[in-house]
Amino acid sequence: MRIDIGPAIMETCRGDITKETVDAIVNAANETLLGGGGVDGAIHRAGGPAILEACRKLGGCATGDAKITTAGNMPAKYVIHTVGPVYHGGSRGEADQLASCYRRSLEVAADHGIKSIAFPAISCGVYGYPIPEAARIAVDTVHAFLTEHGGLDRARFVLFGEGTFTAFSKALQAKAQPRTS
Ligand code: AR6
């Protein structure tokens, strides 16, 4: 699924984010920034020790914030590490924190002149966020940012599983302008 937002493209695809040839890939990390399982583990394995070395100097990252490092041996230039909320039922500000992850990642990207960025489904693994709701928040937040700010050419959601791919594609489809001709 792919839509145009002015000169920029927003899209979904299935795959392994560590193989993406974009300027920056986003990591669904934890507050220590010292590695973990899921996409975080895959990124540290594929990028090599330079990422952990850079992360150690950052002093962690608050939930909803984002920090940038090298991508080490991966094809991308940078990793933007963000920390999604653990889902506790939805009444502890999880939606705002999840939206903040996408927004802060895009702000950090824009500050570094990044033109293309790939996101995983933040909080949709061990952090337990309900996938359709997380997909809507992700798509709405990225769509709003690309609509309001120039600079980025491409924002892509790289989804590992069928469930996240379907939900994110559906949320993106809902943003597509109806054709008039
Ligand atoms: N490429 C793209 N997506 C992936 C990949 C990959 N290589 N590997 C997994 N996913 P999770 P969270 C998907 O659990 O819920 C870590 O231990 C996965 O299928 O990685 O934000 C951190 O250190 C799921 O849809 O992140 C934190 O402690 C999505 O990525 C904690 O997990 C996110 O799943 C963060 O939990």
mmCIF file of C-alpha atoms and ligand atoms in Angstrom:
data_model
loop_
_atom_site.group_PDB
_atom_site.id
_atom_site.type_symbol
_atom_site.label_atom_id
_atom_site.label_comp_id
_atom_site.label_asym_id
_atom_site.label_seq_id
_atom_site.Cartn_x
_atom_site.Cartn_y
_atom_site.Cartn_z
ATOM 1 C CA MET A 1 0.000 0.000 0.000
ATOM 2 C CA ARG A 2 1.337 3.426 -0.947
ATOM 3 C CA ILE A 3 -0.005 6.970 -0.921
ATOM 4 C CA ASP A 4 1.411 10.306 -2.014
ATOM 5 C CA ILE A 5 1.483 13.263 0.374
ATOM 6 C CA GLY A 6 2.500 16.171 -1.836
ATOM 7 C CA PRO A 7 5.989 15.251 -3.059
ATOM 8 C CA ALA A 8 6.448 12.615 -0.325
ATOM 9 C CA ILE A 9 5.530 8.921 -0.295
ATOM 10 C CA MET A 10 4.132 6.963 2.628
ATOM 11 C CA GLU A 11 3.995 3.181 2.255
ATOM 12 C CA THR A 12 3.756 -0.212 3.894
ATOM 13 C CA CYS A 13 5.726 -3.325 3.011
ATOM 14 C CA ARG A 14 6.598 -6.668 4.557
ATOM 15 C CA GLY A 15 10.185 -7.443 5.429
ATOM 16 C CA ASP A 16 13.173 -7.252 7.724
ATOM 17 C CA ILE A 17 13.934 -3.625 8.598
ATOM 18 C CA THR A 18 17.667 -4.318 9.018
ATOM 19 C CA LYS A 19 17.927 -4.804 5.230
ATOM 20 C CA GLU A 20 16.354 -1.450 4.316
ATOM 21 C CA THR A 21 18.433 0.921 2.176
ATOM 22 C CA VAL A 22 16.810 4.086 3.555
ATOM 23 C CA ASP A 23 18.730 6.895 5.307
ATOM 24 C CA ALA A 24 17.435 5.881 8.743
ATOM 25 C CA ILE A 25 15.707 2.889 10.290
ATOM 26 C CA VAL A 26 13.831 3.248 13.562
ATOM 27 C CA ASN A 27 14.431 0.834 16.438
ATOM 28 C CA ALA A 28 11.715 -0.143 18.938
ATOM 29 C CA ALA A 29 14.096 -0.060 21.896
ATOM 30 C CA ASN A 30 13.748 0.059 25.688
ATOM 31 C CA GLU A 31 14.730 2.892 28.053
ATOM 32 C CA THR A 32 18.248 1.545 28.618
ATOM 33 C CA LEU A 33 19.081 1.613 24.872
ATOM 34 C CA LEU A 34 21.401 -1.293 25.637
ATOM 35 C CA GLY A 35 19.672 -3.865 23.430
ATOM 36 C CA GLY A 36 16.956 -6.479 23.833
ATOM 37 C CA GLY A 37 14.943 -8.950 21.787
ATOM 38 C CA GLY A 38 12.618 -8.484 18.792
ATOM 39 C CA VAL A 39 13.531 -5.822 16.281
ATOM 40 C CA ASP A 40 16.007 -4.296 18.776
ATOM 41 C CA GLY A 41 17.981 -7.546 18.932
ATOM 42 C CA ALA A 42 17.876 -7.914 15.137
ATOM 43 C CA ILE A 43 19.207 -4.352 14.652
ATOM 44 C CA HIS A 44 22.099 -4.791 17.088
ATOM 45 C CA ARG A 45 23.011 -8.162 15.528
ATOM 46 C CA ALA A 46 22.922 -6.840 11.963
ATOM 47 C CA GLY A 47 24.611 -3.503 12.729
ATOM 48 C CA GLY A 48 27.375 -4.876 14.944
ATOM 49 C CA PRO A 49 29.032 -3.480 18.089
ATOM 50 C CA ALA A 50 29.324 0.124 16.858
ATOM 51 C CA ILE A 51 25.622 0.645 17.676
ATOM 52 C CA LEU A 52 25.914 -0.500 21.294
ATOM 53 C CA GLU A 53 29.077 1.562 21.683
ATOM 54 C CA ALA A 54 27.186 4.672 20.492
ATOM 55 C CA CYS A 55 24.135 3.832 22.640
ATOM 56 C CA ARG A 56 26.239 3.594 25.799
ATOM 57 C CA LYS A 57 27.098 7.287 25.428
ATOM 58 C CA LEU A 58 23.439 8.370 25.238
ATOM 59 C CA GLY A 59 22.414 7.662 28.836
ATOM 60 C CA GLY A 60 19.169 5.910 27.928
ATOM 61 C CA CYS A 61 15.996 7.338 26.419
ATOM 62 C CA ALA A 62 12.602 8.186 27.952
ATOM 63 C CA THR A 63 9.442 6.510 26.696
ATOM 64 C CA GLY A 64 8.128 8.530 23.746
ATOM 65 C CA ASP A 65 11.493 10.136 22.978
ATOM 66 C CA ALA A 66 14.042 9.261 20.234
ATOM 67 C CA LYS A 67 17.845 9.346 19.892
ATOM 68 C CA ILE A 68 20.088 8.718 16.894
ATOM 69 C CA THR A 69 23.210 6.592 16.307
ATOM 70 C CA THR A 70 25.159 5.100 13.451
ATOM 71 C CA ALA A 71 23.662 2.048 11.726
ATOM 72 C CA GLY A 72 27.013 0.252 11.827
ATOM 73 C CA ASN A 73 27.207 -2.482 9.167
ATOM 74 C CA MET A 74 23.615 -2.139 7.926
ATOM 75 C CA PRO A 75 22.769 -0.480 4.577
ATOM 76 C CA ALA A 76 20.984 2.425 6.332
ATOM 77 C CA LYS A 77 23.122 5.354 7.539
ATOM 78 C CA TYR A 78 21.462 5.866 10.909
ATOM 79 C CA VAL A 79 19.376 4.130 13.542
ATOM 80 C CA ILE A 80 16.846 6.272 15.378
ATOM 81 C CA HIS A 81 16.122 4.546 18.686
ATOM 82 C CA THR A 82 12.726 5.247 20.181
ATOM 83 C CA VAL A 83 11.009 3.735 23.209
ATOM 84 C CA GLY A 84 7.370 2.754 22.846
ATOM 85 C CA PRO A 85 4.970 2.392 25.767
ATOM 86 C CA VAL A 86 4.216 -0.928 27.423
ATOM 87 C CA TYR A 87 0.453 -1.381 26.941
ATOM 88 C CA HIS A 88 -1.424 -1.478 30.252
ATOM 89 C CA GLY A 89 -5.001 -1.218 28.981
ATOM 90 C CA GLY A 90 -4.843 2.206 27.351
ATOM 91 C CA SER A 91 -5.611 4.506 30.294
ATOM 92 C CA ARG A 92 -2.014 5.379 31.188
ATOM 93 C CA GLY A 93 -1.275 7.741 28.320
ATOM 94 C CA GLU A 94 -0.079 4.966 26.003
ATOM 95 C CA ALA A 95 -1.639 6.505 22.867
ATOM 96 C CA ASP A 96 0.091 9.864 23.417
ATOM 97 C CA GLN A 97 3.391 8.137 24.138
ATOM 98 C CA LEU A 98 3.135 5.990 21.017
ATOM 99 C CA ALA A 99 2.315 9.023 18.854
ATOM 100 C CA SER A 100 5.275 10.813 20.429
ATOM 101 C CA CYS A 101 7.607 7.987 19.347
ATOM 102 C CA TYR A 102 6.724 8.535 15.688
ATOM 103 C CA ARG A 103 6.761 12.341 15.954
ATOM 104 C CA ARG A 104 10.080 12.540 17.840
ATOM 105 C CA SER A 105 11.685 10.065 15.420
ATOM 106 C CA LEU A 106 10.631 12.257 12.494
ATOM 107 C CA GLU A 107 11.868 15.423 14.259
ATOM 108 C CA VAL A 108 15.260 13.832 14.913
ATOM 109 C CA ALA A 109 15.336 12.665 11.277
ATOM 110 C CA ALA A 110 14.533 16.153 9.991
ATOM 111 C CA ASP A 111 17.263 17.641 12.231
ATOM 112 C CA HIS A 112 19.797 15.334 10.552
ATOM 113 C CA GLY A 113 18.722 16.016 6.967
ATOM 114 C CA ILE A 114 17.315 12.504 6.591
ATOM 115 C CA LYS A 115 15.174 12.046 3.468
ATOM 116 C CA SER A 116 13.936 8.482 3.865
ATOM 117 C CA ILE A 117 12.961 6.594 7.017
ATOM 118 C CA ALA A 118 11.654 3.120 7.819
ATOM 119 C CA PHE A 119 9.603 2.307 10.926
ATOM 120 C CA PRO A 120 8.772 -1.026 12.520
ATOM 121 C CA ALA A 121 5.467 -1.566 14.350
ATOM 122 C CA ILE A 122 6.576 0.101 17.593
ATOM 123 C CA SER A 123 5.129 -1.499 20.782
ATOM 124 C CA CYS A 124 3.343 -4.198 18.730
ATOM 125 C CA GLY A 125 5.567 -7.051 19.957
ATOM 126 C CA VAL A 126 6.466 -7.740 23.594
ATOM 127 C CA TYR A 127 5.073 -4.354 24.674
ATOM 128 C CA GLY A 128 1.615 -5.675 23.748
ATOM 129 C CA TYR A 129 -0.101 -2.707 22.072
ATOM 130 C CA PRO A 130 -3.303 -3.773 20.255
ATOM 131 C CA ILE A 131 -2.226 -3.802 16.615
ATOM 132 C CA PRO A 132 -5.158 -2.066 14.833
ATOM 133 C CA GLU A 133 -5.038 0.817 17.333
ATOM 134 C CA ALA A 134 -1.243 1.089 17.131
ATOM 135 C CA ALA A 135 -1.469 1.100 13.328
ATOM 136 C CA ARG A 136 -3.969 3.989 13.334
ATOM 137 C CA ILE A 137 -1.812 6.044 15.688
ATOM 138 C CA ALA A 138 1.333 5.343 13.643
ATOM 139 C CA VAL A 139 -0.256 6.209 10.303
ATOM 140 C CA ASP A 140 -2.092 9.309 11.620
ATOM 141 C CA THR A 141 1.048 10.709 13.274
ATOM 142 C CA VAL A 142 3.375 10.139 10.318
ATOM 143 C CA HIS A 143 0.748 11.421 7.877
ATOM 144 C CA ALA A 144 0.262 14.613 9.918
ATOM 145 C CA PHE A 145 4.017 15.214 10.112
ATOM 146 C CA LEU A 146 4.566 14.753 6.369
ATOM 147 C CA THR A 147 1.602 17.010 5.643
ATOM 148 C CA GLU A 148 2.907 19.773 7.907
ATOM 149 C CA HIS A 149 6.676 19.563 7.307
ATOM 150 C CA GLY A 150 8.752 19.436 4.143
ATOM 151 C CA GLY A 151 12.096 17.669 3.934
ATOM 152 C CA LEU A 152 11.290 13.976 4.032
ATOM 153 C CA ASP A 153 10.729 12.160 0.725
ATOM 154 C CA ARG A 154 9.708 8.746 1.999
ATOM 155 C CA ALA A 155 8.324 7.159 5.162
ATOM 156 C CA ARG A 156 7.906 3.415 5.042
ATOM 157 C CA PHE A 157 6.466 0.963 7.573
ATOM 158 C CA VAL A 158 8.392 -2.297 7.345
ATOM 159 C CA LEU A 159 6.226 -4.981 8.905
ATOM 160 C CA PHE A 160 7.535 -8.372 9.870
ATOM 161 C CA GLY A 161 4.279 -10.320 10.201
ATOM 162 C CA GLU A 162 1.032 -10.643 8.250
ATOM 163 C CA GLY A 163 -1.082 -9.167 11.093
ATOM 164 C CA THR A 164 0.857 -5.918 11.364
ATOM 165 C CA PHE A 165 1.169 -5.616 7.578
ATOM 166 C CA THR A 166 -2.611 -5.948 7.131
ATOM 167 C CA ALA A 167 -3.434 -3.493 9.946
ATOM 168 C CA PHE A 168 -0.944 -0.815 8.860
ATOM 169 C CA SER A 169 -2.000 -1.148 5.205
ATOM 170 C CA LYS A 170 -5.659 -0.760 6.196
ATOM 171 C CA ALA A 171 -4.871 2.330 8.273
ATOM 172 C CA LEU A 172 -2.929 3.789 5.343
ATOM 173 C CA GLN A 173 -5.717 2.944 2.890
ATOM 174 C CA ALA A 174 -8.066 5.012 5.060
ATOM 175 C CA LYS A 175 -5.815 8.036 4.420
ATOM 176 C CA ALA A 176 -5.854 7.692 0.623
ATOM 177 C CA GLN A 177 -7.671 10.518 -1.167
ATOM 178 C CA PRO A 178 -10.633 9.259 -3.159
ATOM 179 C CA ARG A 179 -9.895 9.615 -6.881
ATOM 180 C CA THR A 180 -12.014 12.185 -8.672
ATOM 181 C CA SER A 181 -11.426 10.896 -12.204
HETATM 182 N N1 AR6 B 1 12.145 -6.091 11.029
HETATM 183 C C1 AR6 B 1 10.930 -5.508 11.170
HETATM 184 N N2 AR6 B 1 10.089 -5.770 12.201
HETATM 185 C C2 AR6 B 1 10.491 -6.666 13.135
HETATM 186 C C3 AR6 B 1 11.739 -7.324 13.061
HETATM 187 C C4 AR6 B 1 12.583 -7.008 11.953
HETATM 188 N N3 AR6 B 1 13.793 -7.573 11.799
HETATM 189 N N4 AR6 B 1 11.846 -8.149 14.148
HETATM 190 C C5 AR6 B 1 10.691 -8.048 14.852
HETATM 191 N N5 AR6 B 1 9.874 -7.145 14.240
HETATM 192 P P1 AR6 B 1 9.232 -5.767 19.426
HETATM 193 P P2 AR6 B 1 8.149 -3.631 21.184
HETATM 194 C C6 AR6 B 1 8.524 -6.687 14.627
HETATM 195 O O1 AR6 B 1 8.874 -6.805 20.441
HETATM 196 O O2 AR6 B 1 6.820 -4.304 21.257
HETATM 197 C C7 AR6 B 1 12.783 -5.399 22.823
HETATM 198 O O3 AR6 B 1 13.295 -6.394 23.639
HETATM 199 C C8 AR6 B 1 7.707 -7.556 15.554
HETATM 200 O O4 AR6 B 1 7.116 -8.633 14.836
HETATM 201 O O5 AR6 B 1 10.561 -5.849 18.781
HETATM 202 O O6 AR6 B 1 8.205 -2.149 20.965
HETATM 203 C C9 AR6 B 1 13.199 -4.002 23.250
HETATM 204 O O7 AR6 B 1 14.506 -3.995 23.802
HETATM 205 C C10 AR6 B 1 6.678 -6.565 16.064
HETATM 206 O O8 AR6 B 1 5.601 -6.432 15.129
HETATM 207 O O9 AR6 B 1 9.127 -4.267 20.062
HETATM 208 C C11 AR6 B 1 12.161 -3.641 24.258
HETATM 209 O O10 AR6 B 1 12.470 -4.169 25.536
HETATM 210 C C12 AR6 B 1 7.445 -5.229 16.075
HETATM 211 O O11 AR6 B 1 8.652 -5.472 15.337
HETATM 212 C C13 AR6 B 1 10.914 -4.311 23.735
HETATM 213 O O12 AR6 B 1 11.363 -5.408 22.936
HETATM 214 C C14 AR6 B 1 7.820 -4.722 17.453
HETATM 215 O O13 AR6 B 1 8.086 -5.806 18.322
HETATM 216 C C15 AR6 B 1 10.123 -3.378 22.842
HETATM 217 O O14 AR6 B 1 8.895 -3.993 22.536
#
